[in-house]
Short mmCIF file of N, CA and C and ligand atoms in Angstrom, two decimals:
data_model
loop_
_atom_site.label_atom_id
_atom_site.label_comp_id
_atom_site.label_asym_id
_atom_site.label_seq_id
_atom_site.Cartn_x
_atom_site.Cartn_y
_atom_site.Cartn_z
N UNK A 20 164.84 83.79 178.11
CA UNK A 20 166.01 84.30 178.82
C UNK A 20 166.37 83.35 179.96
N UNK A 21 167.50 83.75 180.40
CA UNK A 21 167.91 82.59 181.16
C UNK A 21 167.74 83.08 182.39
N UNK A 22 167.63 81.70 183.75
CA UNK A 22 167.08 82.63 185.11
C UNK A 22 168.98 82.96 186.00
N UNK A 23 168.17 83.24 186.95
CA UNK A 23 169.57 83.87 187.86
C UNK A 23 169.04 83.36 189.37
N UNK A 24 170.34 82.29 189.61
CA UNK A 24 170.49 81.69 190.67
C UNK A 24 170.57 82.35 191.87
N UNK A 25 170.07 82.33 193.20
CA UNK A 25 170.26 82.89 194.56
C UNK A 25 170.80 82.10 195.41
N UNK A 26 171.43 81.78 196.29
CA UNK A 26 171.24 81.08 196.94
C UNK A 26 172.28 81.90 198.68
N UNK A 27 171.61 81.52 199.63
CA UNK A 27 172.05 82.00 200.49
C UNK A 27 171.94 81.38 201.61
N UNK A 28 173.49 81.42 203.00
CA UNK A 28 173.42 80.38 203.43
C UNK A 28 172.79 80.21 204.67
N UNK A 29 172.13 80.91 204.99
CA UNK A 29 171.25 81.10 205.93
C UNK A 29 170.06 81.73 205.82
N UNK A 30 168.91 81.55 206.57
CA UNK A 30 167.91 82.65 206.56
C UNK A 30 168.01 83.98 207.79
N UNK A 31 169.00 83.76 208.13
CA UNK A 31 169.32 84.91 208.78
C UNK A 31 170.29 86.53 207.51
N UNK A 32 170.23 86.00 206.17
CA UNK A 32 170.94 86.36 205.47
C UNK A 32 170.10 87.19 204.78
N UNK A 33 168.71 86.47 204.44
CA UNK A 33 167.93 87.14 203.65
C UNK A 33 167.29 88.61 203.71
N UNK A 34 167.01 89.69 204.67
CA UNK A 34 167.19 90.61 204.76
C UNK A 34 168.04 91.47 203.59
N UNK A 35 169.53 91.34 203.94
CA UNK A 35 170.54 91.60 203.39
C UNK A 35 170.35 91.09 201.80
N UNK A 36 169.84 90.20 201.04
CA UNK A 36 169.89 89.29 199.73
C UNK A 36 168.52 89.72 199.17
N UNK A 37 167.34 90.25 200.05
CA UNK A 37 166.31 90.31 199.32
C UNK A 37 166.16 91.67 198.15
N UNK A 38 168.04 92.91 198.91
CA UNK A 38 167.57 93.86 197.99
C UNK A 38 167.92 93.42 196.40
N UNK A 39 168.41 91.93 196.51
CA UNK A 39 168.75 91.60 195.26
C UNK A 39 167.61 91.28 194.24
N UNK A 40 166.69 90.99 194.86
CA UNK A 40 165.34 90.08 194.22
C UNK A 40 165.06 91.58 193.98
N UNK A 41 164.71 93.05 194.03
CA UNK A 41 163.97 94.23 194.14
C UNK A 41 164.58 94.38 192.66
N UNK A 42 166.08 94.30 192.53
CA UNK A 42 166.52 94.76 191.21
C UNK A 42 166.24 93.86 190.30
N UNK A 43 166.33 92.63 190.25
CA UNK A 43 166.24 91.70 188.97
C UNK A 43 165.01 91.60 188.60
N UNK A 44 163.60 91.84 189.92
CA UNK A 44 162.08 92.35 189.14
C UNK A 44 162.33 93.63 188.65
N UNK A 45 162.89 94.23 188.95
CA UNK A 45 163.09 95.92 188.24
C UNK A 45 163.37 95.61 186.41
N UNK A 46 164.31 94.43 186.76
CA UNK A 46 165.05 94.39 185.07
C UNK A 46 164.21 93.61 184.48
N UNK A 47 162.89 92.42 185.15
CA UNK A 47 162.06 91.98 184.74
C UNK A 47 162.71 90.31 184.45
N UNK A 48 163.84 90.00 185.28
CA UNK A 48 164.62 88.67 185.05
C UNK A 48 164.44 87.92 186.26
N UNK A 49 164.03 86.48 185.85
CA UNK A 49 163.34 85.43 186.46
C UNK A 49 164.54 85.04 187.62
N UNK A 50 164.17 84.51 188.43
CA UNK A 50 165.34 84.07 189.43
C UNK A 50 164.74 83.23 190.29
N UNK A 51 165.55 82.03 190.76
CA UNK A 51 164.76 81.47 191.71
C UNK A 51 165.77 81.61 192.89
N UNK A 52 165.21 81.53 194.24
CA UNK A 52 166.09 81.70 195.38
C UNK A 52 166.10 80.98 196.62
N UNK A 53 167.19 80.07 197.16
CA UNK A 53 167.27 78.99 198.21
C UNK A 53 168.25 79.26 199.18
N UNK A 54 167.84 78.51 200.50
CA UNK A 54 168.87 78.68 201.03
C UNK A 54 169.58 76.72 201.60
N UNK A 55 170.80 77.44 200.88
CA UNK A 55 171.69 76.50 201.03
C UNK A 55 173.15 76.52 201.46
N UNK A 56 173.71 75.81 202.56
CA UNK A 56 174.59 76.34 203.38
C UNK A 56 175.97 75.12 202.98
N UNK A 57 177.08 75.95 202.47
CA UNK A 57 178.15 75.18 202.50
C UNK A 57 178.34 74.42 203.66
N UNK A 58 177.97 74.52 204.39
CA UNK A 58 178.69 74.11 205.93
C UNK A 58 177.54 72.36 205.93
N UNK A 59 176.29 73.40 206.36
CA UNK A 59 175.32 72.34 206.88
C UNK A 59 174.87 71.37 205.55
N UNK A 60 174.77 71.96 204.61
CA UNK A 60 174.16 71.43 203.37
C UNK A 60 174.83 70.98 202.62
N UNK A 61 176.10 70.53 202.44
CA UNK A 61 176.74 70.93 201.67
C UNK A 61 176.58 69.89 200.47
N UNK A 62 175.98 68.82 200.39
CA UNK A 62 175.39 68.15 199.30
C UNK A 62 174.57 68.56 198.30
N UNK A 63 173.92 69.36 199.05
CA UNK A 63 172.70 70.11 198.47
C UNK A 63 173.45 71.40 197.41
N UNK A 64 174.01 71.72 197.78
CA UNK A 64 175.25 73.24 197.57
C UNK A 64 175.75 72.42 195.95
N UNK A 65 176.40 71.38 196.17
CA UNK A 65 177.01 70.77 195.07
C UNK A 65 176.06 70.50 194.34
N UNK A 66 174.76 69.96 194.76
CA UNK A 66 173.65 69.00 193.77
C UNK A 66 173.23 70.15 192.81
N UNK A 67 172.78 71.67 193.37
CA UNK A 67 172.87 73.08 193.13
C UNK A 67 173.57 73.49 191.50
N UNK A 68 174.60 73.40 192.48
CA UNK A 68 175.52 73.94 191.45
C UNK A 68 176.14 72.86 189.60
N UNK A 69 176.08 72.03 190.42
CA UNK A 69 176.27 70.63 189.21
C UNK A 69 175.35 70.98 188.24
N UNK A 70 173.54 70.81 188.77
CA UNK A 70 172.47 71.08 188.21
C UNK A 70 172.65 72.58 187.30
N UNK A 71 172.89 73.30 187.77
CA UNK A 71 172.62 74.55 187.54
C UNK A 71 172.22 75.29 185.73
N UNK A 72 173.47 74.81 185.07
CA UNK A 72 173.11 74.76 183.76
C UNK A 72 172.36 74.35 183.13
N UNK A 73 171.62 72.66 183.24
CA UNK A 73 170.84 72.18 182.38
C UNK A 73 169.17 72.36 183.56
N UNK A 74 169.46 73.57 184.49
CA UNK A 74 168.15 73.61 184.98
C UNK A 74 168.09 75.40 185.04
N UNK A 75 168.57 76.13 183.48
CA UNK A 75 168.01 77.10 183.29
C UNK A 75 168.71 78.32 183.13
N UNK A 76 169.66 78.44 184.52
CA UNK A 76 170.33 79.25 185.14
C UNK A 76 171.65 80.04 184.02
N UNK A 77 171.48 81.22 183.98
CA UNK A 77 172.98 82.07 183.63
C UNK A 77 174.01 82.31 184.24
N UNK A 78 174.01 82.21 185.48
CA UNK A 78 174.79 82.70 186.71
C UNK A 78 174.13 82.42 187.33
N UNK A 79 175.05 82.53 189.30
CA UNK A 79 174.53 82.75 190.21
C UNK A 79 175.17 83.42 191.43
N UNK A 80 174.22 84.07 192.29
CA UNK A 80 174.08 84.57 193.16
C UNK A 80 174.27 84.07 194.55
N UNK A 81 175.73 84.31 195.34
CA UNK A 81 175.75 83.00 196.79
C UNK A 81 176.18 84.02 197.27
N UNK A 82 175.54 84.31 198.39
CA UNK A 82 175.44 85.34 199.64
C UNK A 82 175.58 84.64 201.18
N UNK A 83 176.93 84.63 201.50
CA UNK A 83 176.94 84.24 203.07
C UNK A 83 177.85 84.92 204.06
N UNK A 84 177.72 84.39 205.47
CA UNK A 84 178.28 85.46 206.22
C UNK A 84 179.51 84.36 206.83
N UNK A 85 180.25 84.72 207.63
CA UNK A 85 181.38 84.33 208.67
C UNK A 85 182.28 83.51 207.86
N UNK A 86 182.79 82.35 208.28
CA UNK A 86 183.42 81.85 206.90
C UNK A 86 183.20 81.10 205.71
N UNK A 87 182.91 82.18 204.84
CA UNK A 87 181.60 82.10 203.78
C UNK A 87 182.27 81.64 202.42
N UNK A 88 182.11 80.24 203.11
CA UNK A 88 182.84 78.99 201.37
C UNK A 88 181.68 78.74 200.42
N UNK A 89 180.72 79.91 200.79
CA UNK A 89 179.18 78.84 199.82
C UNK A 89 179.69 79.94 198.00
N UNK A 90 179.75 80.62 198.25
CA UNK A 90 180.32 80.99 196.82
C UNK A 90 181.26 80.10 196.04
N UNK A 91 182.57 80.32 196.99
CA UNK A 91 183.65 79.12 196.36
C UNK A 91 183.33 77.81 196.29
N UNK A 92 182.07 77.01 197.10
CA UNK A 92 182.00 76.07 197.13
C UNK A 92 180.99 75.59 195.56
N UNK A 93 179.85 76.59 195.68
CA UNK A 93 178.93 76.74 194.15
C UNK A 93 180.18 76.44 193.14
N UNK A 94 180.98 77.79 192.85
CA UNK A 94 181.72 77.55 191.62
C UNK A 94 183.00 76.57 191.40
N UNK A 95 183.13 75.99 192.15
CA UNK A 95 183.96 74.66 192.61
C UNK A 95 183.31 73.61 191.69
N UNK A 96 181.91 73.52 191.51
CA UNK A 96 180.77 72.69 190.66
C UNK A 96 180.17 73.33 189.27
N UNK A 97 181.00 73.93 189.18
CA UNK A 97 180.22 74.46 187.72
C UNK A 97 180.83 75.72 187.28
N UNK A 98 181.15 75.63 185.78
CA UNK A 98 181.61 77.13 185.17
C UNK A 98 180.65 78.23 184.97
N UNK A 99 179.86 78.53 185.31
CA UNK A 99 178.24 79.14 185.10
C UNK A 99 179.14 80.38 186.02
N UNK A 100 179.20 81.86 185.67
CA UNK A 100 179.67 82.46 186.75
C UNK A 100 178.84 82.74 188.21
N UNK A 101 179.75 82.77 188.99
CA UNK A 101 179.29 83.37 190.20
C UNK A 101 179.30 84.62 191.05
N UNK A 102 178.38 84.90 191.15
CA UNK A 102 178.75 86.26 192.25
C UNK A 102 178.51 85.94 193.58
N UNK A 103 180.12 86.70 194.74
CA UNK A 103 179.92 86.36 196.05
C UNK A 103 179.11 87.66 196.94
N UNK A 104 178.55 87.57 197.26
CA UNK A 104 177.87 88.58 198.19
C UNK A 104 178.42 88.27 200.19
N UNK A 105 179.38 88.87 200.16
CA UNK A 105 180.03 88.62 201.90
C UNK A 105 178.67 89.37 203.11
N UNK A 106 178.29 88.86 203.71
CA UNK A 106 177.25 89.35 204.66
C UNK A 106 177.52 89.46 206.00
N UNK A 107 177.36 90.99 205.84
CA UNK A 107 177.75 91.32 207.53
C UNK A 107 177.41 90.48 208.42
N UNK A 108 177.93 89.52 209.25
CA UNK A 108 176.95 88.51 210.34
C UNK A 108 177.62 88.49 211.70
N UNK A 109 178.87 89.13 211.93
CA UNK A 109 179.56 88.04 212.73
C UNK A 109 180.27 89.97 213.53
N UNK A 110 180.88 89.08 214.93
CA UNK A 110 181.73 90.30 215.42
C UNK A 110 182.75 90.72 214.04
N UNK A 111 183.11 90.09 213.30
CA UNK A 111 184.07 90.77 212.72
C UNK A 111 183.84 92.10 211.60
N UNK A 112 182.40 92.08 211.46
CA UNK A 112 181.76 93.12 210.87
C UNK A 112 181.97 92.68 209.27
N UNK A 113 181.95 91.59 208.94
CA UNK A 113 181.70 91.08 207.23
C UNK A 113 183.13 90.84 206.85
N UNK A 114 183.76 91.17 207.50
CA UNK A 114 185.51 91.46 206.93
C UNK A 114 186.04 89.75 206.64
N UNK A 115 185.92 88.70 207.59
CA UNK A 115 185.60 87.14 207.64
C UNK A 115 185.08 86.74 206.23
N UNK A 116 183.72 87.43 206.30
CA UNK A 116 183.13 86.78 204.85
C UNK A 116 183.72 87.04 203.71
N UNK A 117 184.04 88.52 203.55
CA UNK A 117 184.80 89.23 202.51
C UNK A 117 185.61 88.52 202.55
N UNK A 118 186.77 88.48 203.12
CA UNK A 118 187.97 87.84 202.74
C UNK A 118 187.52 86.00 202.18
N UNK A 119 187.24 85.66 203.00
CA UNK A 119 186.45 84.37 202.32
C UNK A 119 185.66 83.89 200.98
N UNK A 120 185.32 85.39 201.07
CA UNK A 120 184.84 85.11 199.68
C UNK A 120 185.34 85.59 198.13
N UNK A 121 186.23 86.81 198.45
CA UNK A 121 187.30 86.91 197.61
C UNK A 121 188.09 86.09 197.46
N UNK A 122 189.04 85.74 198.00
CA UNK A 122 190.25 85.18 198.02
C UNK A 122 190.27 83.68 197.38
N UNK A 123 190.03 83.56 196.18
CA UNK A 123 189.74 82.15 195.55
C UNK A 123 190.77 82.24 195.05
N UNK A 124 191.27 80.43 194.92
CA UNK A 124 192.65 80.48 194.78
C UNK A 124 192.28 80.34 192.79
N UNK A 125 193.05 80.83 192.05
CA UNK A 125 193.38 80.77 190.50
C UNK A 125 192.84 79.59 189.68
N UNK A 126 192.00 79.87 188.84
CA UNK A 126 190.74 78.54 188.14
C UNK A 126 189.60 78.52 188.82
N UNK A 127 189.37 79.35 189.61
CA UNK A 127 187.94 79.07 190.30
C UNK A 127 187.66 80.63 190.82
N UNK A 128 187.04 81.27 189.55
CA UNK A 128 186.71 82.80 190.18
C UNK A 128 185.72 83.14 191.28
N UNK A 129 185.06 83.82 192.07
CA UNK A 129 184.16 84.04 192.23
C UNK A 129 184.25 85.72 192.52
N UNK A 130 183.07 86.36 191.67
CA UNK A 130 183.00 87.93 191.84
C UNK A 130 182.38 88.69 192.57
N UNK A 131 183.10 88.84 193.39
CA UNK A 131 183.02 89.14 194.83
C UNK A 131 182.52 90.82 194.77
N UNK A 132 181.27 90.88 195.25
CA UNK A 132 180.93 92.64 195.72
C UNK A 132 181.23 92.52 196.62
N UNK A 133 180.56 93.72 197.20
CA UNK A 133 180.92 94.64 198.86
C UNK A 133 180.23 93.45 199.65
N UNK A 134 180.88 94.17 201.03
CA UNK A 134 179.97 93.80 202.23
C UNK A 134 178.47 93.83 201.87
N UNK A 135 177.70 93.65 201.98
CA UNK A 135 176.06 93.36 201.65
C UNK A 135 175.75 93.94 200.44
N UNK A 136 176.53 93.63 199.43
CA UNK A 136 176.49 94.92 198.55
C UNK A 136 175.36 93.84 197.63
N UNK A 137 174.08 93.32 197.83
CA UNK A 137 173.52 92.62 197.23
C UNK A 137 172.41 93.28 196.09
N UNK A 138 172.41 94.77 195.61
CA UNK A 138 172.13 95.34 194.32
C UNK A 138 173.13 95.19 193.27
N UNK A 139 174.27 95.47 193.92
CA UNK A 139 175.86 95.38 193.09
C UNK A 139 175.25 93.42 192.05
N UNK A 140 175.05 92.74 193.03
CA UNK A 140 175.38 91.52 192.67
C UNK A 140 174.21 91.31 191.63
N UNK A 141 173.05 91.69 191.67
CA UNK A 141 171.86 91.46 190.82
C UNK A 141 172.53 92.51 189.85
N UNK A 142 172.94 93.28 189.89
CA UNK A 142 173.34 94.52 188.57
C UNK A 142 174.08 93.72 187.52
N UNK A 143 174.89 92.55 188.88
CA UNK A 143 176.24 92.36 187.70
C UNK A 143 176.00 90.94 186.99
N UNK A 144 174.59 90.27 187.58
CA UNK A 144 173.98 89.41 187.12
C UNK A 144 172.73 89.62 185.57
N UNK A 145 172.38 90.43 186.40
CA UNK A 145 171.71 91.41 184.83
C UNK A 145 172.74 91.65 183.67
N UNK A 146 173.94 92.13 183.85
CA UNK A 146 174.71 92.44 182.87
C UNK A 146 175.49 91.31 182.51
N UNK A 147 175.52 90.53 183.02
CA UNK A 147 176.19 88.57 182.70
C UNK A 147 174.79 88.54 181.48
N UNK A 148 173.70 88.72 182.07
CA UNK A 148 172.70 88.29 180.82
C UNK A 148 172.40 89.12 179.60
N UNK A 149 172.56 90.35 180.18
CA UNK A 149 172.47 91.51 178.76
C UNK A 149 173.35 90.81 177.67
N UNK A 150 174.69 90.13 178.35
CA UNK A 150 175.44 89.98 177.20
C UNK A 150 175.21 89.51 175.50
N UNK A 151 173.54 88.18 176.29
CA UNK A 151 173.21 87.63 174.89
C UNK A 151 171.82 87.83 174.69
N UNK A 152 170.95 88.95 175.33
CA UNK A 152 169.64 89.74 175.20
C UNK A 152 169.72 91.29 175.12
N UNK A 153 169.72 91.07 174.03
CA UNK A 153 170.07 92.85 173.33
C UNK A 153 168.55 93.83 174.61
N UNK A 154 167.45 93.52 174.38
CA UNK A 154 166.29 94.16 175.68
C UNK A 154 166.95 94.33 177.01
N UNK A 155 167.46 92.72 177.10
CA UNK A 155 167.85 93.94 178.75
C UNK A 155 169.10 94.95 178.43
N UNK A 156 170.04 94.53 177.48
CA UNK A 156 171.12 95.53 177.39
C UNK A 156 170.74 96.83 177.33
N UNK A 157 169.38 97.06 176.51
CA UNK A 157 168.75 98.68 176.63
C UNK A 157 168.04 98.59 177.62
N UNK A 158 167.80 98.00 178.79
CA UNK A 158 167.18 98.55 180.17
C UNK A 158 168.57 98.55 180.70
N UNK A 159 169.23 98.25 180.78
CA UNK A 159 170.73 98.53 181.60
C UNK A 159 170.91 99.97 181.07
N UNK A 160 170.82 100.18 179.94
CA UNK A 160 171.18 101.57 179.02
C UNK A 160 170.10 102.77 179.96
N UNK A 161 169.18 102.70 179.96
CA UNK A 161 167.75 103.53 180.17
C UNK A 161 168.30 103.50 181.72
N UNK A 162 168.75 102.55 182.55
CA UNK A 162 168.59 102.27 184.18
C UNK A 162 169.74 103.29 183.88
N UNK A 163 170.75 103.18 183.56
CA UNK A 163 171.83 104.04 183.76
C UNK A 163 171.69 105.66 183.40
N UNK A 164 170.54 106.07 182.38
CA UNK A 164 170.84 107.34 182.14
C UNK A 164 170.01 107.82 183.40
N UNK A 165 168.62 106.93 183.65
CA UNK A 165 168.06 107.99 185.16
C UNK A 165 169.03 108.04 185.98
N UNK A 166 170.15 107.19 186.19
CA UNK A 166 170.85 107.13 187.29
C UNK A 166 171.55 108.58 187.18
N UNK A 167 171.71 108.68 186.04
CA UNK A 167 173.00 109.62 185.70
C UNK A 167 172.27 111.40 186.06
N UNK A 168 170.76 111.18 185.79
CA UNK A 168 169.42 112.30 185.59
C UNK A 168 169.37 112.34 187.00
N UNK A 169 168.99 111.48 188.03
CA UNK A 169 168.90 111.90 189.57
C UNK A 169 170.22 112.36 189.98
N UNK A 170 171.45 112.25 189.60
CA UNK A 170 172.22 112.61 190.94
C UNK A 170 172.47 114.11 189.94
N UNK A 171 172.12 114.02 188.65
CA UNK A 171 172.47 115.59 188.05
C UNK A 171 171.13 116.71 188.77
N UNK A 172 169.62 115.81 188.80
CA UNK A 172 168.55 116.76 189.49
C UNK A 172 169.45 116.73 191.41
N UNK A 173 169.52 115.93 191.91
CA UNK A 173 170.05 115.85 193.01
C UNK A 173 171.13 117.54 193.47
N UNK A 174 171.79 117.55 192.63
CA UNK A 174 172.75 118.29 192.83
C UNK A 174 171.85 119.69 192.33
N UNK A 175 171.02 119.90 191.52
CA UNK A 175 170.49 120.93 190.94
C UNK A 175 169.45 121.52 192.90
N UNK A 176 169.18 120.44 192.90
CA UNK A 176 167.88 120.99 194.45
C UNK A 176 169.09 121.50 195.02
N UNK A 177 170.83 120.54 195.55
CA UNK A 177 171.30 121.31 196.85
C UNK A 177 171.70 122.59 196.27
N UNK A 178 171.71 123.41 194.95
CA UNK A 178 172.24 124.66 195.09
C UNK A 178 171.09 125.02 194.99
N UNK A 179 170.20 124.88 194.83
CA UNK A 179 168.63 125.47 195.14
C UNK A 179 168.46 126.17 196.52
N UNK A 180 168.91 125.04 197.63
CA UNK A 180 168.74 124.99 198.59
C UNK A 180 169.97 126.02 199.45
N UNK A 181 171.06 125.99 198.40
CA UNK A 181 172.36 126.86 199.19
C UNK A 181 172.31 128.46 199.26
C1 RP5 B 7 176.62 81.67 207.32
O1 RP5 B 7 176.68 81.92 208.68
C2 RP5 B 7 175.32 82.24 206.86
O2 RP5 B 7 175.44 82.66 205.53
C3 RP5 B 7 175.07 83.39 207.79
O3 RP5 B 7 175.48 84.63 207.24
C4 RP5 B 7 175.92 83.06 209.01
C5 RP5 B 7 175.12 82.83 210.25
O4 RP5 B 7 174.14 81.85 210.02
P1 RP5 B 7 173.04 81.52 211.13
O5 RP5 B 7 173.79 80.99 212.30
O6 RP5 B 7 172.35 82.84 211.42
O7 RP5 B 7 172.12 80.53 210.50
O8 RP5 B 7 176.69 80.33 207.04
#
């Protein structure tokens, strides 16, 4: 199977990025994870992303905060998709990163979750790979029906409780 790229542009970020590593051991998918900063690094960012295909990778994962070009800057270097993860960092409360990291101009996607929404981004990296590993497609299947089983027990306790 193929691995799933991290990369994030600070270590002030990782907090926020590590709940990503919790889900992709959950799904049992390899990932390696760096931090590499459009700004400061930005050689490194490109060398990254260039590499990326013939060193394994299905996608990847670029999580940064304030004005956060390390997503757009990854998929700028390579068709491999990307997911942006915007990270709360700054007075503006993530809204900077978000917009930064959405707003790619047409030929150069990047799929932008929430504000720290860094489960969203491993979910949607798992399901980039289900596409051509029928196993994880049935742990995506199985992850989804408990999901569906807790909030149905969930709701069963509060009228328990009413
Ligand atoms: C971004 O700037 C990083 O992704 C981080 O979210 C933010 C602040 O970085 P540090 O100044 O904490 O290293 O590049």
């Amino acid at each position: 199977m193929k691995k799933i790229g991290i990369v994030m542009g600070s270590i002030s970020d990782f907090d926020v990025v590590k709940k990503a590593f919790s889900v992709l051991k959950d799904f049992g998918v390899e990932y390696e994870a760096h931090v590499i900063s459009a700004h400061r690094t930005p050689e490194k960012a490109a060398d990254f992303a260039k590499n990326a295909k013939s060193n394994g990778f299905g996608a990847i994962i670029a999580a940064a905060g304030k004005a956060a070009h390390l997503a757009g800057a990854i998929a700028a270097n390579t068709p491999l998709p990307v997911i942006g993860i915007p990270i709360k960092s700054s007075a503006l409360d993530g809204m900077d990163a978000l917009l930064a990291t959405v707003q790619m101009p047409a030929g150069i996607p990047v799929a932008t979750v929430a504000i720290n929404g860094a489960e969203n981004a491993a979910h949607l990296a798992v399901q980039i790979l289900a596409l051509e590993d029928e196993k994880l497609y049935n742990k995506l299947l199985d992850f989804r029906k408990k999901q569906t089983q807790n909030a149905v027990d969930a709701d069963n306790k509060l009228q328990e409780m009413l």
